[in-house]
Amino acid sequence: MNTFDPGFLWGAATSSYQIEGASAEDGREPSIWDVFAAQPGNVRDGDTGDVACDHYHRYRDDVALMAELGLRAYRFSVAWPRVQPRGSGAVNQRGLDFYRRLVDELLSRRIEPWPTLYHWDLPQPLEDAGGWAARDTALRFADYAAAVHDALADRVTNWTTLNEPWCSAFLGYATGEHAPGRREPAAAIRAVHHLLLGHGMAASAMSGSRVGITLNPTQVSPATGSAEDLDAARRIDGVANRIFLDPLFRAAYPADVVEDLTEVTGFEHVRDGDLKVIAAPLDFLGVNYYTPAIVSGDGPAHPPAKPSPYVGAETVRFVDGGRPRTTMGWEVDESGLSDLLVRLARDYPVTALYVTENGAAYDDEAHDADRIAYLDGHLRACHDAVAKGVPLRGYFAWSLLDNFEWAYGYSQRFGLVHVDFATQRRTPKDSARWYAEVIRRGGL
Ligand code: FCB
């Protein structure tokens, strides 16, 4: 039996734009995702988050469902364009009230609320003013964070600033696969810095609470032991992982990454004192993990025409690991999760880690043995990491509900609970029942 500590936190996760719908209600105004999804060609089948899972209206039933599954914690995100529709200035009370109602409902069911302040829905007016490539967005984020914190700190203990800033910066500003859809590698590197700065400023505005950040570090290994492959792994690790982890935990950008990026930027956007703000102590680090990467340095000498998210490492080739894949095309390899957790705890002074997302997209509806196998394998990997001394304190399955999977629209189903998008009917899949049992027993 793989038993976890009795205090281990068991939860599930979602995010605002992916489930809430009600995109123009109670004063909410467009985010970059509303604008991006409305533009033909950006999201598969022209899907949008206008209705999504209609969670804005059905949150009470959804919380009841969480209680039925025995969840101890629920990770959700707060939509900035509901709370502060223009991205600055007056707070919209009706938007804030939604989160107050949600939090109260969770607390009444003894489910710990785990809000994330930014899961990619930037108010469009801030993008019009330069988005994350502009320094001012970091300051705006800190103001917004303080407003939400003031309203809810009496009932929320654990706060996460950002979800996966790698995606915000590189998919949003380098490849354009995500909103705002820009293809400007230099802007992506500025976005990295302003996201980190916004995190640090927000964290200091929320003192008195436990504050963390969620990253999606990539577990990278070289295809062979050749010098080229080792260098490819170093480069990807640099621009996927250390570009965030080193500022956060060591108050510095890694010298090799700065060098890899010399043709893109001279880092003039970094001002004195910024790194000190960014490196304020973290109470926890959230880790989202889906799949690892194997890389090779034998790629083309010149970057391919299609923009790569790995700015400065465009010629690195990603190698097929020969494992089964989910419908996202992501290889299933749970050993990457234990290796990643061990590495993070070894290389950085993390005091507490949480897996804030982990899960799999499969097409099956009620009987999802493949999702159960995925979750089972990855929870075993978590258990291995704990046995190796990693301070892993909790696990959130992605996702509670089938939902709007960004550029893939509704084509990818990650839910423990099936959602019929025509009727909004929720049906727990076998994996939901299985997970409820894991929680009840405290392990596998
Ligand atoms: C992560 C996102 C989350 C979801 C999963 C599948 O990158 O944080 O919103 O889309 O991937």
Short mmCIF file of C-alpha atoms and ligand atoms in Angstrom, two decimals:
data_model
loop_
_atom_site.label_atom_id
_atom_site.label_comp_id
_atom_site.label_asym_id
_atom_site.label_seq_id
_atom_site.Cartn_x
_atom_site.Cartn_y
_atom_site.Cartn_z
CA MET A 1 0.00 0.00 0.00
CA ASN A 2 1.33 3.43 -0.96
CA THR A 3 0.00 5.55 1.87
CA PHE A 4 0.51 9.28 2.08
CA ASP A 5 0.84 11.36 5.21
CA PRO A 6 -2.58 12.06 6.81
CA GLY A 7 -2.00 15.79 6.21
CA PHE A 8 -1.40 15.26 2.47
CA LEU A 9 -3.76 17.53 0.58
CA TRP A 10 -5.99 15.88 -2.01
CA GLY A 11 -7.64 18.12 -4.55
CA ALA A 12 -8.69 18.83 -8.09
CA ALA A 13 -8.08 21.88 -10.24
CA THR A 14 -9.81 24.06 -12.84
CA SER A 15 -9.37 27.60 -14.15
CA SER A 16 -11.72 30.51 -14.69
CA TYR A 17 -11.81 30.89 -18.48
CA GLN A 18 -11.91 27.13 -19.00
CA ILE A 19 -15.08 26.55 -16.96
CA GLU A 20 -16.96 29.68 -15.91
CA GLY A 21 -18.70 30.91 -19.05
CA ALA A 22 -20.91 33.97 -18.30
CA SER A 23 -18.33 35.95 -20.21
CA ALA A 24 -20.31 39.19 -20.32
CA GLU A 25 -22.18 38.97 -17.03
CA ASP A 26 -22.16 41.13 -13.93
CA GLY A 27 -19.68 43.56 -15.38
CA ARG A 28 -17.07 41.13 -16.75
CA GLU A 29 -15.32 42.51 -19.83
CA PRO A 30 -13.18 40.73 -22.44
CA SER A 31 -9.86 39.15 -21.60
CA ILE A 32 -7.18 38.35 -24.16
CA TRP A 33 -8.69 34.87 -24.43
CA ASP A 34 -12.16 36.20 -25.39
CA VAL A 35 -10.59 38.31 -28.12
CA PHE A 36 -8.21 35.58 -29.30
CA ALA A 37 -10.88 32.85 -29.38
CA ALA A 38 -13.28 35.09 -31.32
CA GLN A 39 -10.78 35.31 -34.16
CA PRO A 40 -11.25 32.49 -36.69
CA GLY A 41 -8.37 30.05 -36.92
CA ASN A 42 -7.06 30.50 -33.38
CA VAL A 43 -9.09 27.81 -31.60
CA ARG A 44 -10.10 24.44 -33.01
CA ASP A 45 -13.65 24.44 -34.43
CA GLY A 46 -14.04 28.11 -33.51
CA ASP A 47 -14.80 27.15 -29.89
CA THR A 48 -14.83 29.88 -27.23
CA GLY A 49 -15.20 30.10 -23.45
CA ASP A 50 -18.44 32.13 -23.70
CA VAL A 51 -20.42 29.34 -22.02
CA ALA A 52 -17.81 26.67 -21.20
CA CYS A 53 -19.13 24.58 -18.25
CA ASP A 54 -21.45 27.39 -17.15
CA HIS A 55 -19.80 27.05 -13.75
CA TYR A 56 -20.56 30.72 -12.96
CA HIS A 57 -24.20 29.70 -12.58
CA ARG A 58 -23.70 26.11 -11.47
CA TYR A 59 -20.93 26.54 -8.91
CA ARG A 60 -23.14 25.35 -6.05
CA ASP A 61 -23.85 22.03 -7.75
CA ASP A 62 -20.21 21.73 -8.73
CA VAL A 63 -19.10 22.22 -5.13
CA ALA A 64 -21.65 19.60 -4.06
CA LEU A 65 -20.05 17.24 -6.57
CA MET A 66 -16.60 17.96 -5.11
CA ALA A 67 -17.94 17.16 -1.66
CA GLU A 68 -19.41 13.92 -2.97
CA LEU A 69 -15.95 12.95 -4.24
CA GLY A 70 -14.41 13.80 -0.88
CA LEU A 71 -12.04 16.47 -2.23
CA ARG A 72 -10.15 18.23 0.55
CA ALA A 73 -9.07 21.17 -1.58
CA TYR A 74 -10.16 22.88 -4.77
CA ARG A 75 -7.76 24.84 -6.95
CA PHE A 76 -9.55 27.42 -9.09
CA SER A 77 -8.54 30.72 -10.60
CA VAL A 78 -9.92 34.21 -10.22
CA ALA A 79 -10.79 36.00 -13.48
CA TRP A 80 -9.07 39.37 -13.44
CA PRO A 81 -11.56 40.76 -16.03
CA ARG A 82 -14.44 40.01 -13.63
CA VAL A 83 -12.81 41.70 -10.66
CA GLN A 84 -11.20 44.62 -12.45
CA PRO A 85 -12.67 44.63 -15.97
CA ARG A 86 -10.36 47.33 -17.38
CA GLY A 87 -7.28 45.86 -15.70
CA SER A 88 -6.81 48.92 -13.53
CA GLY A 89 -8.86 51.29 -11.44
CA ALA A 90 -12.17 50.49 -9.84
CA VAL A 91 -12.94 47.03 -8.56
CA ASN A 92 -16.17 45.45 -9.78
CA GLN A 93 -17.94 44.33 -6.63
CA ARG A 94 -20.25 41.89 -8.43
CA GLY A 95 -17.24 40.06 -9.85
CA LEU A 96 -15.56 39.83 -6.48
CA ASP A 97 -18.81 38.65 -4.91
CA PHE A 98 -18.84 35.58 -7.14
CA TYR A 99 -15.55 34.41 -5.64
CA ARG A 100 -16.77 35.21 -2.13
CA ARG A 101 -19.83 33.02 -2.72
CA LEU A 102 -17.69 30.25 -4.20
CA VAL A 103 -15.23 30.34 -1.30
CA ASP A 104 -18.03 30.34 1.27
CA GLU A 105 -19.67 27.40 -0.45
CA LEU A 106 -16.37 25.49 -0.38
CA LEU A 107 -15.78 26.29 3.27
CA SER A 108 -19.28 25.19 4.18
CA ARG A 109 -18.37 21.79 2.68
CA ARG A 110 -14.95 21.76 4.41
CA ILE A 111 -13.11 22.02 1.11
CA GLU A 112 -10.03 24.22 1.25
CA PRO A 113 -10.10 27.00 -1.36
CA TRP A 114 -6.82 27.30 -3.35
CA PRO A 115 -7.17 30.34 -5.59
CA THR A 116 -4.73 31.20 -8.36
CA LEU A 117 -4.80 34.88 -9.25
CA TYR A 118 -3.75 34.59 -12.88
CA HIS A 119 -4.51 31.64 -15.14
CA TRP A 120 -4.03 33.47 -18.45
CA ASP A 121 -7.10 35.75 -18.73
CA LEU A 122 -5.47 39.17 -18.93
CA PRO A 123 -7.95 42.06 -19.30
CA GLN A 124 -7.76 43.09 -22.97
CA PRO A 125 -7.14 46.81 -22.19
CA LEU A 126 -3.83 45.80 -20.61
CA GLU A 127 -2.82 43.88 -23.72
CA ASP A 128 -3.73 46.94 -25.78
CA ALA A 129 -1.22 48.83 -23.62
CA GLY A 130 1.55 46.28 -24.34
CA GLY A 131 0.50 43.22 -22.33
CA TRP A 132 3.10 41.30 -20.35
CA ALA A 133 5.82 42.68 -22.60
CA ALA A 134 5.19 46.02 -20.83
CA ARG A 135 6.48 46.61 -17.31
CA ASP A 136 3.34 48.40 -16.20
CA THR A 137 1.36 45.13 -16.39
CA ALA A 138 3.37 43.81 -13.41
CA LEU A 139 2.30 46.82 -11.34
CA ARG A 140 -1.31 46.41 -12.42
CA PHE A 141 -1.19 42.74 -11.43
CA ALA A 142 0.04 43.60 -7.94
CA ASP A 143 -2.86 46.07 -7.49
CA TYR A 144 -5.40 43.52 -8.63
CA ALA A 145 -3.87 40.84 -6.38
CA ALA A 146 -4.09 43.17 -3.40
CA ALA A 147 -7.78 43.85 -4.12
CA VAL A 148 -8.67 40.14 -4.24
CA HIS A 149 -6.51 39.43 -1.21
CA ASP A 150 -8.18 42.22 0.82
CA ALA A 151 -11.58 40.77 0.01
CA LEU A 152 -10.83 37.11 0.74
CA ALA A 153 -7.81 36.84 3.03
CA ASP A 154 -10.08 36.34 6.02
CA ARG A 155 -11.17 33.01 4.54
CA VAL A 156 -8.37 31.90 2.19
CA THR A 157 -4.97 30.73 3.51
CA ASN A 158 -3.04 29.59 0.44
CA TRP A 159 -2.63 31.92 -2.52
CA THR A 160 -1.00 31.23 -5.86
CA THR A 161 0.05 34.22 -7.95
CA LEU A 162 0.56 32.83 -11.47
CA ASN A 163 -0.19 29.63 -13.32
CA GLU A 164 2.51 28.48 -15.73
CA PRO A 165 4.15 31.78 -16.70
CA TRP A 166 6.11 29.77 -19.31
CA CYS A 167 2.89 29.35 -21.30
CA SER A 168 1.84 32.98 -20.84
CA ALA A 169 5.21 34.21 -22.09
CA PHE A 170 6.22 31.72 -24.77
CA LEU A 171 2.93 30.43 -26.17
CA GLY A 172 1.37 33.89 -25.86
CA TYR A 173 4.21 36.04 -27.23
CA ALA A 174 6.66 33.76 -29.12
CA THR A 175 4.61 31.15 -31.00
CA GLY A 176 1.23 32.87 -30.83
CA GLU A 177 -0.56 29.57 -30.17
CA HIS A 178 -2.16 31.15 -27.12
CA ALA A 179 -3.62 34.57 -26.51
CA PRO A 180 -2.63 37.28 -27.28
CA GLY A 181 -1.22 35.44 -30.31
CA ARG A 182 1.93 37.50 -30.81
CA ARG A 183 5.05 36.16 -32.52
CA GLU A 184 7.78 38.32 -31.06
CA PRO A 185 10.51 36.32 -29.31
CA ALA A 186 12.02 39.39 -27.64
CA ALA A 187 8.61 40.32 -26.23
CA ALA A 188 8.36 36.80 -24.79
CA ILE A 189 11.57 37.27 -22.81
CA ARG A 190 10.32 40.64 -21.52
CA ALA A 191 7.05 38.92 -20.61
CA VAL A 192 8.98 36.34 -18.55
CA HIS A 193 10.48 39.15 -16.51
CA HIS A 194 7.29 41.12 -16.04
CA LEU A 195 5.37 38.01 -15.04
CA LEU A 196 8.04 37.25 -12.44
CA LEU A 197 8.07 40.85 -11.28
CA GLY A 198 4.28 40.88 -11.02
CA HIS A 199 4.51 37.69 -8.97
CA GLY A 200 7.04 39.25 -6.57
CA MET A 201 5.10 42.50 -6.21
CA ALA A 202 1.85 40.64 -5.64
CA ALA A 203 3.50 38.38 -3.06
CA SER A 204 4.64 41.37 -1.05
CA ALA A 205 1.15 42.88 -1.29
CA MET A 206 -0.24 39.68 0.26
CA SER A 207 2.00 39.39 3.28
CA GLY A 208 0.44 37.52 6.15
CA SER A 209 -0.83 34.77 3.85
CA ARG A 210 0.91 31.71 2.47
CA VAL A 211 1.95 32.57 -1.08
CA GLY A 212 3.30 30.41 -3.89
CA ILE A 213 3.58 30.23 -7.67
CA THR A 214 2.77 27.39 -10.06
CA LEU A 215 5.27 26.53 -12.80
CA ASN A 216 5.25 23.82 -15.46
CA PRO A 217 8.88 22.75 -15.34
CA THR A 218 9.93 20.34 -18.06
CA GLN A 219 11.79 17.19 -17.06
CA VAL A 220 14.41 17.16 -19.84
CA SER A 221 16.82 14.40 -20.70
CA PRO A 222 19.38 14.19 -23.48
CA ALA A 223 18.73 11.50 -26.13
CA THR A 224 22.31 10.23 -25.76
CA GLY A 225 25.38 11.16 -23.76
CA SER A 226 26.89 13.05 -26.72
CA ALA A 227 28.12 16.58 -26.11
CA GLU A 228 25.52 17.93 -28.59
CA ASP A 229 22.63 16.21 -26.83
CA LEU A 230 23.82 17.32 -23.41
CA ASP A 231 24.02 20.87 -24.65
CA ALA A 232 20.52 20.64 -26.14
CA ALA A 233 19.23 19.48 -22.73
CA ARG A 234 21.03 22.34 -21.01
CA ARG A 235 19.48 24.87 -23.38
CA ILE A 236 15.93 23.57 -23.00
CA ASP A 237 16.31 23.30 -19.24
CA GLY A 238 17.51 26.91 -19.33
CA VAL A 239 14.67 28.47 -21.26
CA ALA A 240 11.91 26.22 -19.88
CA ASN A 241 12.95 25.93 -16.23
CA ARG A 242 15.92 27.85 -14.92
CA ILE A 243 14.79 31.14 -16.50
CA PHE A 244 12.00 31.05 -13.88
CA LEU A 245 13.50 29.02 -11.04
CA ASP A 246 16.80 30.91 -10.74
CA PRO A 247 15.25 34.38 -10.41
CA LEU A 248 12.70 33.01 -7.92
CA PHE A 249 15.13 31.05 -5.74
CA ARG A 250 18.54 32.63 -6.44
CA ALA A 251 17.69 36.21 -7.40
CA ALA A 252 19.54 35.92 -10.74
CA TYR A 253 18.99 34.92 -14.36
CA PRO A 254 21.29 31.99 -15.25
CA ALA A 255 24.40 33.25 -17.05
CA ASP A 256 24.24 30.55 -19.75
CA VAL A 257 20.62 31.43 -20.58
CA VAL A 258 21.46 35.13 -20.83
CA GLU A 259 24.23 34.15 -23.21
CA ASP A 260 22.01 31.84 -25.29
CA LEU A 261 19.63 34.78 -25.69
CA THR A 262 22.14 37.48 -26.65
CA GLU A 263 20.82 37.70 -30.20
CA VAL A 264 17.28 38.15 -28.89
CA THR A 265 17.71 40.57 -25.99
CA GLY A 266 20.33 42.23 -23.84
CA PHE A 267 18.00 42.05 -20.80
CA GLU A 268 17.88 45.87 -20.64
CA HIS A 269 14.35 45.53 -19.31
CA VAL A 270 15.66 44.25 -15.96
CA ARG A 271 16.01 47.11 -13.47
CA ASP A 272 18.03 47.33 -10.29
CA GLY A 273 16.16 45.78 -7.41
CA ASP A 274 13.78 43.71 -9.57
CA LEU A 275 15.43 40.40 -8.76
CA LYS A 276 15.25 41.07 -5.06
CA VAL A 277 11.49 41.58 -5.39
CA ILE A 278 11.14 38.41 -7.47
CA ALA A 279 13.14 36.29 -5.01
CA ALA A 280 11.04 37.06 -1.93
CA PRO A 281 10.71 33.77 -0.01
CA LEU A 282 7.99 31.43 -1.28
CA ASP A 283 5.80 29.39 1.05
CA PHE A 284 5.32 26.73 -1.59
CA LEU A 285 6.06 25.87 -5.20
CA GLY A 286 3.27 24.45 -7.37
CA VAL A 287 4.31 22.03 -10.11
CA ASN A 288 2.17 21.12 -13.12
CA TYR A 289 3.34 17.97 -14.85
CA TYR A 290 1.99 16.08 -17.86
CA THR A 291 4.87 14.69 -19.92
CA PRO A 292 8.68 14.79 -20.06
CA ALA A 293 10.98 15.75 -22.93
CA ILE A 294 13.87 13.95 -24.60
CA VAL A 295 16.04 16.21 -26.70
CA SER A 296 18.79 15.98 -29.24
CA GLY A 297 21.31 18.46 -30.56
CA ASP A 298 21.37 16.96 -34.05
CA GLY A 299 18.55 19.20 -35.29
CA PRO A 300 18.70 21.48 -38.36
CA ALA A 301 21.48 24.04 -38.40
CA HIS A 302 18.97 26.81 -39.00
CA PRO A 303 15.75 27.37 -37.06
CA PRO A 304 12.66 26.00 -38.81
CA ALA A 305 10.15 28.46 -40.27
CA LYS A 306 7.51 27.62 -37.67
CA PRO A 307 8.08 29.66 -34.50
CA SER A 308 9.39 27.65 -31.54
CA PRO A 309 8.50 28.39 -27.92
CA TYR A 310 12.12 27.57 -27.00
CA VAL A 311 13.53 30.98 -27.79
CA GLY A 312 17.30 30.78 -28.21
CA ALA A 313 17.11 26.97 -28.57
CA GLU A 314 15.12 26.71 -31.80
CA THR A 315 17.33 24.11 -33.39
CA VAL A 316 16.90 21.54 -30.62
CA ARG A 317 15.03 18.44 -31.81
CA PHE A 318 12.45 16.72 -29.59
CA VAL A 319 12.76 12.95 -29.75
CA ASP A 320 9.96 10.39 -29.64
CA GLY A 321 10.27 8.34 -26.44
CA GLY A 322 8.19 5.50 -27.89
CA ARG A 323 5.58 5.53 -25.14
CA PRO A 324 1.80 5.58 -25.43
CA ARG A 325 0.25 9.01 -25.90
CA THR A 326 -2.89 10.75 -24.71
CA THR A 327 -5.23 12.47 -27.18
CA MET A 328 -3.15 15.64 -26.68
CA GLY A 329 -0.27 13.67 -28.23
CA TRP A 330 1.60 13.82 -24.93
CA GLU A 331 3.65 10.75 -24.01
CA VAL A 332 2.76 9.04 -20.76
CA ASP A 333 5.82 8.68 -18.53
CA GLU A 334 5.35 8.97 -14.80
CA SER A 335 9.05 8.55 -14.08
CA GLY A 336 9.43 12.12 -15.32
CA LEU A 337 7.31 13.34 -12.43
CA SER A 338 9.34 11.71 -9.66
CA ASP A 339 12.60 12.75 -11.35
CA LEU A 340 11.33 16.32 -11.65
CA LEU A 341 10.22 16.55 -8.02
CA VAL A 342 13.53 15.11 -6.81
CA ARG A 343 15.48 17.54 -8.98
CA LEU A 344 13.51 20.59 -7.78
CA ALA A 345 13.99 19.65 -4.14
CA ARG A 346 17.70 18.99 -4.75
CA ASP A 347 18.58 22.12 -6.72
CA TYR A 348 16.39 24.76 -5.07
CA PRO A 349 15.54 25.61 -1.45
CA VAL A 350 11.88 24.63 -1.72
CA THR A 351 10.16 24.14 1.62
CA ALA A 352 6.91 22.69 0.28
CA LEU A 353 5.91 21.35 -3.11
CA TYR A 354 2.43 20.67 -4.43
CA VAL A 355 1.55 18.99 -7.70
CA THR A 356 -1.01 21.59 -8.73
CA GLU A 357 -1.97 19.86 -12.01
CA ASN A 358 -1.59 16.37 -13.38
CA GLY A 359 -3.96 14.40 -15.57
CA ALA A 360 -4.70 13.11 -19.04
CA ALA A 361 -7.00 13.74 -21.99
CA TYR A 362 -8.74 10.66 -23.36
CA ASP A 363 -11.89 10.31 -25.44
CA ASP A 364 -13.70 7.72 -23.39
CA GLU A 365 -16.77 8.87 -21.52
CA ALA A 366 -17.93 6.97 -18.42
CA HIS A 367 -15.42 4.12 -18.29
CA ASP A 368 -11.98 5.65 -18.41
CA ALA A 369 -9.57 2.91 -17.40
CA ASP A 370 -6.76 4.71 -19.25
CA ARG A 371 -7.20 7.84 -17.12
CA ILE A 372 -7.22 5.73 -13.95
CA ALA A 373 -3.97 4.06 -15.08
CA TYR A 374 -2.42 7.48 -15.78
CA LEU A 375 -3.39 8.89 -12.38
CA ASP A 376 -2.40 5.72 -10.56
CA GLY A 377 1.06 5.72 -12.14
CA HIS A 378 1.63 9.38 -11.41
CA LEU A 379 0.47 9.11 -7.80
CA ARG A 380 2.92 6.23 -7.36
CA ALA A 381 5.60 8.53 -8.76
CA CYS A 382 4.60 11.13 -6.15
CA HIS A 383 4.87 8.49 -3.46
CA ASP A 384 8.36 7.56 -4.71
CA ALA A 385 9.41 11.20 -4.53
CA VAL A 386 8.14 11.48 -0.95
CA ALA A 387 10.07 8.30 -0.06
CA LYS A 388 13.19 10.01 -1.44
CA GLY A 389 12.67 12.93 0.94
CA VAL A 390 10.88 15.42 -1.32
CA PRO A 391 8.62 17.74 0.73
CA LEU A 392 5.57 17.05 -1.43
CA ARG A 393 2.49 18.15 0.49
CA GLY A 394 -0.41 17.67 -1.88
CA TYR A 395 -1.77 16.72 -5.29
CA PHE A 396 -4.45 18.28 -7.49
CA ALA A 397 -5.86 16.28 -10.38
CA TRP A 398 -6.43 18.16 -13.63
CA SER A 399 -9.27 18.49 -14.05
CA LEU A 400 -12.45 18.27 -12.07
CA LEU A 401 -14.51 18.80 -15.24
CA ASP A 402 -14.09 18.37 -18.97
CA ASN A 403 -13.56 21.94 -20.11
CA PHE A 404 -12.29 24.45 -22.69
CA GLU A 405 -8.79 23.25 -23.49
CA TRP A 406 -7.40 26.52 -24.86
CA ALA A 407 -6.38 26.27 -28.55
CA TYR A 408 -7.89 22.75 -28.68
CA GLY A 409 -11.34 24.02 -27.70
CA TYR A 410 -13.66 21.31 -26.39
CA SER A 411 -11.90 18.52 -28.31
CA GLN A 412 -9.79 17.39 -25.33
CA ARG A 413 -11.44 15.87 -22.28
CA PHE A 414 -9.33 16.01 -19.11
CA GLY A 415 -12.20 15.72 -16.60
CA LEU A 416 -12.75 13.27 -13.79
CA VAL A 417 -16.31 14.31 -14.43
CA HIS A 418 -17.78 14.15 -17.92
CA VAL A 419 -19.57 17.27 -19.14
CA ASP A 420 -22.19 17.11 -21.88
CA PHE A 421 -21.69 20.58 -23.33
CA ALA A 422 -25.14 20.62 -24.98
CA THR A 423 -27.04 20.01 -21.72
CA GLN A 424 -24.36 20.88 -19.11
CA ARG A 425 -25.06 17.55 -17.49
CA ARG A 426 -22.20 16.35 -15.26
CA THR A 427 -21.49 12.61 -14.96
CA PRO A 428 -18.64 11.33 -12.80
CA LYS A 429 -16.40 8.98 -14.78
CA ASP A 430 -14.95 5.81 -13.24
CA SER A 431 -11.79 7.83 -12.52
CA ALA A 432 -13.78 10.18 -10.26
CA ARG A 433 -15.05 7.25 -8.18
CA TRP A 434 -11.57 5.75 -8.14
CA TYR A 435 -10.01 9.05 -7.00
CA ALA A 436 -12.64 9.42 -4.27
CA GLU A 437 -11.58 6.01 -2.97
CA VAL A 438 -7.88 6.95 -3.08
CA ILE A 439 -8.66 10.04 -1.01
CA ARG A 440 -10.78 8.08 1.43
CA ARG A 441 -7.96 5.59 1.97
CA GLY A 442 -5.21 8.21 1.92
CA GLY A 443 -3.28 6.39 -0.78
CA LEU A 444 -3.12 3.59 -3.29
C1 FCB B 1 -1.87 23.30 -18.41
C2 FCB B 1 -2.83 24.41 -18.05
C3 FCB B 1 -4.24 23.97 -17.81
C4 FCB B 1 -4.67 22.87 -18.75
C5 FCB B 1 -3.64 21.76 -18.79
C6 FCB B 1 -4.02 20.60 -19.67
O1 FCB B 1 -0.85 23.80 -19.18
O2 FCB B 1 -2.38 25.08 -16.90
O3 FCB B 1 -5.07 25.10 -17.88
O4 FCB B 1 -4.96 23.37 -19.98
O5 FCB B 1 -2.41 22.26 -19.17
#
